Amino acid sequence: MAGRTRGGSPQRCPSCGQPLLTQWVGTTAALRATVTLPPEDTRLPYTAALADRTPNDLVWCLPRQRFRPLRLRWTSRGHPPGCPHQHLTTHKCPTQPLF
């Protein structure tokens, strides 16, 4: 896919104003993920993200590496429950109706 960027830059939701990170995740079959970007020091464990998700959500791992752009990673059944990174689900805008 020409013109597709791997990294994402933080933006704001046009409806609620929350900071968002939108990027393509994956190489062969990439998905466009949009997550609410929390402050860097917020602890968001994997088990809490699993409990917060809906049946149509994926859980993303967000390692914040020094001197590197933000980059979401896939999680799977084998993802370590004690992973120290932030774990995020799809952005759910509080101002938009659910249906």
PDB file of C-alpha atoms in Angstrom:
ATOM      1  CA  MET A   1       0.000   0.000   0.000  1.00  0.00           C
ATOM      2  CA  ALA A   2       1.639   3.131  -1.164  1.00  0.00           C
ATOM      3  CA  GLY A   3       1.657   6.062   1.186  1.00  0.00           C
ATOM      4  CA  ARG A   4       0.842   4.102   4.317  1.00  0.00           C
ATOM      5  CA  THR A   5       2.830   5.160   7.359  1.00  0.00           C
ATOM      6  CA  ARG A   6       3.855   2.670  10.025  1.00  0.00           C
ATOM      7  CA  GLY A   7       3.904   5.076  12.929  1.00  0.00           C
ATOM      8  CA  GLY A   8       1.175   7.325  14.168  1.00  0.00           C
ATOM      9  CA  SER A   9       1.144  10.784  15.568  1.00  0.00           C
ATOM     10  CA  PRO A  10      -1.123  11.787  18.426  1.00  0.00           C
ATOM     11  CA  GLN A  11      -4.225  13.762  17.410  1.00  0.00           C
ATOM     12  CA  ARG A  12      -7.475  14.776  19.116  1.00  0.00           C
ATOM     13  CA  CYS A  13     -10.965  13.302  18.726  1.00  0.00           C
ATOM     14  CA  PRO A  14     -13.096  15.873  16.889  1.00  0.00           C
ATOM     15  CA  SER A  15     -16.120  15.080  19.086  1.00  0.00           C
ATOM     16  CA  CYS A  16     -14.794  14.705  22.633  1.00  0.00           C
ATOM     17  CA  GLY A  17     -11.287  16.207  22.360  1.00  0.00           C
ATOM     18  CA  GLN A  18      -9.446  13.248  23.921  1.00  0.00           C
ATOM     19  CA  PRO A  19      -5.927  12.595  22.627  1.00  0.00           C
ATOM     20  CA  LEU A  20      -5.902   9.734  20.105  1.00  0.00           C
ATOM     21  CA  LEU A  21      -3.300   7.552  18.448  1.00  0.00           C
ATOM     22  CA  THR A  22      -4.315   6.213  15.023  1.00  0.00           C
ATOM     23  CA  GLN A  23      -2.034   3.922  13.069  1.00  0.00           C
ATOM     24  CA  TRP A  24      -1.880   0.830  10.902  1.00  0.00           C
ATOM     25  CA  VAL A  25      -0.832  -2.223  12.921  1.00  0.00           C
ATOM     26  CA  GLY A  26       0.583  -5.270  11.181  1.00  0.00           C
ATOM     27  CA  THR A  27       2.418  -5.912   7.947  1.00  0.00           C
ATOM     28  CA  THR A  28       0.574  -8.564   5.932  1.00  0.00           C
ATOM     29  CA  ALA A  29      -3.003  -7.898   7.024  1.00  0.00           C
ATOM     30  CA  ALA A  30      -2.848  -4.533   8.745  1.00  0.00           C
ATOM     31  CA  LEU A  31      -5.681  -3.058  10.773  1.00  0.00           C
ATOM     32  CA  ARG A  32      -6.238   0.620  11.404  1.00  0.00           C
ATOM     33  CA  ALA A  33      -6.333   1.064  15.164  1.00  0.00           C
ATOM     34  CA  THR A  34      -7.551   4.188  16.965  1.00  0.00           C
ATOM     35  CA  VAL A  35      -6.980   4.261  20.711  1.00  0.00           C
ATOM     36  CA  THR A  36      -7.289   6.898  23.411  1.00  0.00           C
ATOM     37  CA  LEU A  37      -3.761   7.971  24.290  1.00  0.00           C
ATOM     38  CA  PRO A  38      -3.352   8.122  28.077  1.00  0.00           C
ATOM     39  CA  PRO A  39      -0.619  10.054  29.894  1.00  0.00           C
ATOM     40  CA  GLU A  40       2.727   8.286  29.879  1.00  0.00           C
ATOM     41  CA  ASP A  41       2.720   7.528  33.617  1.00  0.00           C
ATOM     42  CA  THR A  42      -0.771   5.923  33.668  1.00  0.00           C
ATOM     43  CA  ARG A  43      -0.638   2.236  34.522  1.00  0.00           C
ATOM     44  CA  LEU A  44      -2.929   0.197  32.259  1.00  0.00           C
ATOM     45  CA  PRO A  45      -2.387  -3.547  32.839  1.00  0.00           C
ATOM     46  CA  TYR A  46      -3.285  -6.194  30.288  1.00  0.00           C
ATOM     47  CA  THR A  47      -5.875  -7.907  32.514  1.00  0.00           C
ATOM     48  CA  ALA A  48      -7.763  -4.616  33.032  1.00  0.00           C
ATOM     49  CA  ALA A  49      -7.849  -3.981  29.267  1.00  0.00           C
ATOM     50  CA  LEU A  50      -9.223  -7.483  28.689  1.00  0.00           C
ATOM     51  CA  ALA A  51     -12.032  -6.748  31.151  1.00  0.00           C
ATOM     52  CA  ASP A  52     -12.739  -3.346  29.525  1.00  0.00           C
ATOM     53  CA  ARG A  53     -13.010  -4.547  25.937  1.00  0.00           C
ATOM     54  CA  THR A  54     -16.172  -5.475  24.057  1.00  0.00           C
ATOM     55  CA  PRO A  55     -16.513  -8.565  21.821  1.00  0.00           C
ATOM     56  CA  ASN A  56     -15.544  -6.426  18.793  1.00  0.00           C
ATOM     57  CA  ASP A  57     -12.449  -4.873  20.401  1.00  0.00           C
ATOM     58  CA  LEU A  58      -8.839  -5.903  20.281  1.00  0.00           C
ATOM     59  CA  VAL A  59      -6.361  -5.111  23.040  1.00  0.00           C
ATOM     60  CA  TRP A  60      -3.203  -3.300  21.935  1.00  0.00           C
ATOM     61  CA  CYS A  61       0.124  -3.124  23.757  1.00  0.00           C
ATOM     62  CA  LEU A  62       1.819   0.299  23.724  1.00  0.00           C
ATOM     63  CA  PRO A  63       5.476   0.205  24.719  1.00  0.00           C
ATOM     64  CA  ARG A  64       6.859   3.698  25.161  1.00  0.00           C
ATOM     65  CA  GLN A  65      10.457   3.440  24.087  1.00  0.00           C
ATOM     66  CA  ARG A  66      12.844   6.303  24.488  1.00  0.00           C
ATOM     67  CA  PHE A  67      13.795   8.033  21.221  1.00  0.00           C
ATOM     68  CA  ARG A  68      11.273   5.999  19.195  1.00  0.00           C
ATOM     69  CA  PRO A  69       7.824   6.914  17.875  1.00  0.00           C
ATOM     70  CA  LEU A  70       4.754   5.442  19.534  1.00  0.00           C
ATOM     71  CA  ARG A  71       3.880   2.106  17.967  1.00  0.00           C
ATOM     72  CA  LEU A  72       1.029  -0.214  18.881  1.00  0.00           C
ATOM     73  CA  ARG A  73       1.645  -3.954  19.037  1.00  0.00           C
ATOM     74  CA  TRP A  74      -0.748  -6.872  18.676  1.00  0.00           C
ATOM     75  CA  THR A  75      -1.634  -8.890  21.748  1.00  0.00           C
ATOM     76  CA  SER A  76      -2.691 -12.502  21.656  1.00  0.00           C
ATOM     77  CA  ARG A  77      -3.583 -15.322  23.987  1.00  0.00           C
ATOM     78  CA  GLY A  78       0.095 -15.776  24.842  1.00  0.00           C
ATOM     79  CA  HIS A  79       0.638 -12.122  25.849  1.00  0.00           C
ATOM     80  CA  PRO A  80       2.222 -12.072  29.323  1.00  0.00           C
ATOM     81  CA  PRO A  81      -0.322 -10.921  31.944  1.00  0.00           C
ATOM     82  CA  GLY A  82       2.418  -9.029  33.810  1.00  0.00           C
ATOM     83  CA  CYS A  83       3.569  -7.034  30.766  1.00  0.00           C
ATOM     84  CA  PRO A  84       4.735  -3.589  32.029  1.00  0.00           C
ATOM     85  CA  HIS A  85       3.466  -1.583  29.030  1.00  0.00           C
ATOM     86  CA  GLN A  86       0.156   0.235  28.643  1.00  0.00           C
ATOM     87  CA  HIS A  87      -2.702  -1.848  27.192  1.00  0.00           C
ATOM     88  CA  LEU A  88      -5.419  -0.066  25.266  1.00  0.00           C
ATOM     89  CA  THR A  89      -8.706  -0.822  23.535  1.00  0.00           C
ATOM     90  CA  THR A  90     -10.420   1.026  20.696  1.00  0.00           C
ATOM     91  CA  HIS A  91     -11.420   4.631  21.414  1.00  0.00           C
ATOM     92  CA  LYS A  92     -15.049   4.850  22.510  1.00  0.00           C
ATOM     93  CA  CYS A  93     -16.168   8.459  22.148  1.00  0.00           C
ATOM     94  CA  PRO A  94     -18.530   9.342  25.013  1.00  0.00           C
ATOM     95  CA  THR A  95     -20.366  11.902  22.848  1.00  0.00           C
ATOM     96  CA  GLN A  96     -21.255   9.416  20.070  1.00  0.00           C
ATOM     97  CA  PRO A  97     -24.313   7.095  20.330  1.00  0.00           C
ATOM     98  CA  LEU A  98     -23.497   3.383  20.616  1.00  0.00           C
ATOM     99  CA  PHE A  99     -25.836   2.330  17.782  1.00  0.00           C
TER     100      PHE A  99
END
